[in-house]
Tab-separated table of C-alpha atoms in Angstrom:
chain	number	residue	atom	x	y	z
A	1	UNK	CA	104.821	56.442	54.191
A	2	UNK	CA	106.140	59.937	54.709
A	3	UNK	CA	110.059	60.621	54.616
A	4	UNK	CA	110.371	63.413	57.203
A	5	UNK	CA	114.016	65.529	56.575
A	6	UNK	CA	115.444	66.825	59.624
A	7	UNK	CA	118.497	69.288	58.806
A	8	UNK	CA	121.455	69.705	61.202
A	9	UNK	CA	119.866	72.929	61.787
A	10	UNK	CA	116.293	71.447	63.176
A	11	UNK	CA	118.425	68.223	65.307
A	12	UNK	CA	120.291	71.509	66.505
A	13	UNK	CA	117.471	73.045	67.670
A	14	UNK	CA	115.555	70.570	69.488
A	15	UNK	CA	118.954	69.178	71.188
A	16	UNK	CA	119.312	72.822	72.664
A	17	UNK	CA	115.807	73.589	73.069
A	18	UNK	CA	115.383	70.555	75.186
A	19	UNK	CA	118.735	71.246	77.724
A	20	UNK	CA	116.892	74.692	77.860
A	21	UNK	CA	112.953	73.160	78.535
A	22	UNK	CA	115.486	70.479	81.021
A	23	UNK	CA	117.177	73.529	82.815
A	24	UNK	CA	120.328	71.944	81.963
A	25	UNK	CA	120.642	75.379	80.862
A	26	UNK	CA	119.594	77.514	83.597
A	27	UNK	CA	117.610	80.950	83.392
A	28	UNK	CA	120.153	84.080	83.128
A	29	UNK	CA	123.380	81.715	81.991
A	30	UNK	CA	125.000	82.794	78.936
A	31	UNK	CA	125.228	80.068	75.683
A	32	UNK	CA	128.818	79.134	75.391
A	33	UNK	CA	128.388	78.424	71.699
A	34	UNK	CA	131.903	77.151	71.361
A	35	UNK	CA	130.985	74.304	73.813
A	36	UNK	CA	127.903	73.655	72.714
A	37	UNK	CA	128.945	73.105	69.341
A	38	UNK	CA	132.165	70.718	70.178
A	39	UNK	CA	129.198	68.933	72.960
A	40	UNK	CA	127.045	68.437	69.410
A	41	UNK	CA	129.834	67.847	66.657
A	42	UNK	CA	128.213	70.673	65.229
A	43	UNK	CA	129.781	73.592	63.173
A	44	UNK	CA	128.276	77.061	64.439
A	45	UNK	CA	126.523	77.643	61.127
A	46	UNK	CA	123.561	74.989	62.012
A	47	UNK	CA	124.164	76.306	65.957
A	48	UNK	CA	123.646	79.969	65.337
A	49	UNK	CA	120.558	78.943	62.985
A	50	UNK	CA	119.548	76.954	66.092
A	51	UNK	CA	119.819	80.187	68.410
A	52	UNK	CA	118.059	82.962	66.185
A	53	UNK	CA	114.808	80.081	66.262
A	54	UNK	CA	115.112	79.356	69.866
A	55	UNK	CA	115.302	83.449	70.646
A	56	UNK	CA	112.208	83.952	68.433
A	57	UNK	CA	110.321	81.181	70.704
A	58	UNK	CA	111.112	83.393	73.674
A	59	UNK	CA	113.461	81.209	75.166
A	60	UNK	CA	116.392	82.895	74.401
A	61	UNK	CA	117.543	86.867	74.233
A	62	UNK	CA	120.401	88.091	72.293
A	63	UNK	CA	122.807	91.200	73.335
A	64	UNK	CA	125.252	93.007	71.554
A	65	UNK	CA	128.542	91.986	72.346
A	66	UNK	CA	127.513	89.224	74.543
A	67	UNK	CA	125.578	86.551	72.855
A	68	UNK	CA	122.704	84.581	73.558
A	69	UNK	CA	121.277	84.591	77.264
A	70	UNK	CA	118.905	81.971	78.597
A	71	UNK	CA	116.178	83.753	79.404
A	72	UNK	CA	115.134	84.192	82.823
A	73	UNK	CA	111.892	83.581	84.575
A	74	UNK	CA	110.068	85.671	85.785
A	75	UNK	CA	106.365	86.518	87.758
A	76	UNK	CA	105.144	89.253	85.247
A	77	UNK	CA	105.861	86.417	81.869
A	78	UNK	CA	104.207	83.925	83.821
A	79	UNK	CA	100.994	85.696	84.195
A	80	UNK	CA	101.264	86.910	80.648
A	81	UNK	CA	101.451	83.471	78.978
A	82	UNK	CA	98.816	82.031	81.434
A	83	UNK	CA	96.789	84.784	81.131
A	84	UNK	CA	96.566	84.622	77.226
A	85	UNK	CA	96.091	80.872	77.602
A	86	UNK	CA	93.303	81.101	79.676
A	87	UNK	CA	91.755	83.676	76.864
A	88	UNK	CA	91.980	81.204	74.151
A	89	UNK	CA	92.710	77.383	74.691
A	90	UNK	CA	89.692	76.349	76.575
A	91	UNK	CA	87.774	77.360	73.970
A	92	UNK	CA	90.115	75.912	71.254
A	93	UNK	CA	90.027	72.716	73.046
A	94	UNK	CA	86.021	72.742	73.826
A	95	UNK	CA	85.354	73.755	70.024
A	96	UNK	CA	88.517	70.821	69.441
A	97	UNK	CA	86.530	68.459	70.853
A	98	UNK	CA	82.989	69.071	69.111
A	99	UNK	CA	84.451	68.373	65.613
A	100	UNK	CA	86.886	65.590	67.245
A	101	UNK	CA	86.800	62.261	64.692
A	102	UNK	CA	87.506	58.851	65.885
A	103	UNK	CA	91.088	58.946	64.327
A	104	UNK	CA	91.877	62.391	66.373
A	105	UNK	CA	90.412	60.720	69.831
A	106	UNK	CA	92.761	58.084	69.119
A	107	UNK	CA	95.111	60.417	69.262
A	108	UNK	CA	94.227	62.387	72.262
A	109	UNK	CA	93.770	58.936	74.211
A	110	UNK	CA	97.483	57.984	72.764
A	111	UNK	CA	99.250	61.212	73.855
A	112	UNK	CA	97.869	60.854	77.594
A	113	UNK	CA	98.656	57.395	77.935
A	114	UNK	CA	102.335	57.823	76.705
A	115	UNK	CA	102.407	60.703	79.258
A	116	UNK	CA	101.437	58.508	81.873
A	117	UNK	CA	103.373	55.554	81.232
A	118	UNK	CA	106.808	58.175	81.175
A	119	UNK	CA	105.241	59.790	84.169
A	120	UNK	CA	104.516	56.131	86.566
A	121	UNK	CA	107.473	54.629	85.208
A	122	UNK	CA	109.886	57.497	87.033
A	123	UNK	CA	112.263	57.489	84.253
A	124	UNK	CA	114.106	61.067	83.623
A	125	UNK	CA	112.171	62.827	80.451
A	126	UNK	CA	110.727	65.282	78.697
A	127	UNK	CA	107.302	64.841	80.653
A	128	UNK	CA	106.568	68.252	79.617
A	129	UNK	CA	106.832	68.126	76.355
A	130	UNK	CA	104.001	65.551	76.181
A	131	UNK	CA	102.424	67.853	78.209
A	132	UNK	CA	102.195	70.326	75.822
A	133	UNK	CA	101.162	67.570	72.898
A	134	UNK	CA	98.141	65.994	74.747
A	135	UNK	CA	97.274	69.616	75.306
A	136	UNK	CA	97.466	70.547	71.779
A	137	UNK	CA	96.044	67.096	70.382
A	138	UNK	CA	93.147	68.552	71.499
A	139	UNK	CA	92.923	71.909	70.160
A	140	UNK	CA	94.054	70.591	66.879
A	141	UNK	CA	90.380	69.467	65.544
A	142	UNK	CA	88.944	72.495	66.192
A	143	UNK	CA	90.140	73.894	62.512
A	144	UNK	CA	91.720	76.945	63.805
A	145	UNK	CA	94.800	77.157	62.051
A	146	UNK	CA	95.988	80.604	63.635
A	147	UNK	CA	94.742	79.959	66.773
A	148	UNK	CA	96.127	76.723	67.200
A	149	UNK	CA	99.883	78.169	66.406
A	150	UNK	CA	99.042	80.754	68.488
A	151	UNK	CA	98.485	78.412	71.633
A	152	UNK	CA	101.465	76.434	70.429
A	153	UNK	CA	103.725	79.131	70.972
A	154	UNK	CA	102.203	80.136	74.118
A	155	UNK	CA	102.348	76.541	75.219
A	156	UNK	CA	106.096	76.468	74.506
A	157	UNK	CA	106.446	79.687	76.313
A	158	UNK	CA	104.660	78.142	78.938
A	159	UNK	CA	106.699	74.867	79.292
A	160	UNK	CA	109.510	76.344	81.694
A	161	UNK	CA	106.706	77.591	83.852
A	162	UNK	CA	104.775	73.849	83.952
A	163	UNK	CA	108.222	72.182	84.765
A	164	UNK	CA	108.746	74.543	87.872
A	165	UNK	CA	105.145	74.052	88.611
A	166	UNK	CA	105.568	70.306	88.763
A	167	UNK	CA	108.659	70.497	91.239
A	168	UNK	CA	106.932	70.248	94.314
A	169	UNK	CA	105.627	66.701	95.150
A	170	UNK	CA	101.876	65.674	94.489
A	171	UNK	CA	101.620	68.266	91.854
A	172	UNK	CA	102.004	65.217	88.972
A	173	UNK	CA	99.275	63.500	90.676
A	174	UNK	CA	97.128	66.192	91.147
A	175	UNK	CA	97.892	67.051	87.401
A	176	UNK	CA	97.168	63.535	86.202
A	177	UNK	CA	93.669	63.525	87.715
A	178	UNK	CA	92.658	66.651	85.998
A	179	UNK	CA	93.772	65.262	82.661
A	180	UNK	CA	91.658	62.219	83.086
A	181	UNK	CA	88.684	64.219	84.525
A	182	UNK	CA	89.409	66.637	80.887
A	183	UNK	CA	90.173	63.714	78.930
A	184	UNK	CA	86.425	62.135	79.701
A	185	UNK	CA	84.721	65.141	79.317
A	186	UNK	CA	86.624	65.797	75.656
A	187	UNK	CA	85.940	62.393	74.418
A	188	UNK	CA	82.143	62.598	75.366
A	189	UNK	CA	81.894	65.949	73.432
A	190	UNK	CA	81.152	67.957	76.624
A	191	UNK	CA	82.008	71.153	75.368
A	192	UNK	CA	80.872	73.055	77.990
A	193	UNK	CA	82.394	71.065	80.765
A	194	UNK	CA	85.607	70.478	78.782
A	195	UNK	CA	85.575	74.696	79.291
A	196	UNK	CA	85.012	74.775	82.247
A	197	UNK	CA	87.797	72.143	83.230
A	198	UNK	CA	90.291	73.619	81.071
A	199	UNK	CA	90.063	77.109	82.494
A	200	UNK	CA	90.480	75.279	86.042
A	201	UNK	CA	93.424	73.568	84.933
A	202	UNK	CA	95.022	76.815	84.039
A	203	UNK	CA	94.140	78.806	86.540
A	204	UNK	CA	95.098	76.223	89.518
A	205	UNK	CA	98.779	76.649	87.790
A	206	UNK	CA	98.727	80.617	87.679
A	207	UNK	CA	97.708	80.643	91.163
A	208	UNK	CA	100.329	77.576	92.392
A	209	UNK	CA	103.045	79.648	90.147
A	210	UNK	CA	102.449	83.113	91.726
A	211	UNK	CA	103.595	81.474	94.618
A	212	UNK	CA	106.449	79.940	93.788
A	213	UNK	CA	107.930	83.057	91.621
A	214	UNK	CA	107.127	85.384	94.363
A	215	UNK	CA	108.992	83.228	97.072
């Protein structure tokens, strides 16, 4: 069994980052770091450690005199972070799911399912989130170490984007389906359809996105 340590600092960090990925936090607002940390019980040591990681994911910006900002979203980011997506994961994730063991299907199959089940049962959450780890479950077996933090970065970046994307209704289904339709073609060792469907996934959100930002 492995004892995993979480500091004040990292419980910090993923309570904030998630009112952020949420938009409990909304794009533009400043962080009122004195209510945030009486909201936590949290001195503003752990809280401004907290910030200066959250800023370095992108989801924050930092001005002189005034703080931390939520960062806000915009057209030009979102076809950045898509863009370099579509450049690397559905090749990570094809080459992911050519050296894919039993033990890291089990995995993949796992992290869909548990999206699924969050998803059907209608139940506030971090649907996202899972997102993101059936997404990188994936890419993981593929061996690419810098790659795969690469698209883990990009895929946190990205979150905001997929949340937005989601809003409008039928866009979960329509979601689902293409993760079962990638899912299949992953755990058959497809590579070149799991490519294919991939780069389709992430386009169909650039294009629904454009959209949306532009409105």
């Amino acid at each position: 069994m492995t004892i995993v340590v979480r500091t004040l600092s990292d419980q910090t960090y993923e309570l904030v980052r998630k009112r952020i990925l949420l938009g409990q936090m909304a794009p533009g607002t400043p962080v009122r770091q004195d209510t945030i940390a009486e909201e936590l019980g949290v001195s503003k040591i752990p809280l401004r450690e907290a910030l200066s990681r959250l800023e370095q994911d992108g989801l924050l910006s930092s001005y002189p005199n005034r703080g931390y900002v939520v960062r806000p979203l915009s057209v030009d980011e979102a076809h950045e972070v898509f863009d370099l997506r579509l450049k690397l994961e559905p090749g990570a994730t094809a080459a992911g799911c050519k050296k894919a063991t039993p033990e890291d299907q089990q995995v993949v199959k796992a992290a869909l399912a548990a999206l699924e089940t969050a998803q059907q049962s209608g139940a506030p959450g971090d649907h996202v989130s899972m997102n993101r780890a059936f997404h990188m479950a994936m890419i993981r077996p593929s061996g690419g170490l810098v790659t795969y933090q690469l698209l883990e970065r990009l895929q946190v970046l990205a979150e905001r984007y997929v949340r937005v994307h989601l809003e409008p209704y039928g866009r979960e289904a329509r979601a689902a389906e293409e993760h079962r339709e990638l899912l299949d073609a992953w755990l058959k060792g497809d590579a070149a359809k799991v490519e294919s469907l991939t780069a389709a996934h992430i386009r169909g959100t650039m294009k629904d996105l454009k959209q949306q930002l532009s409105a």
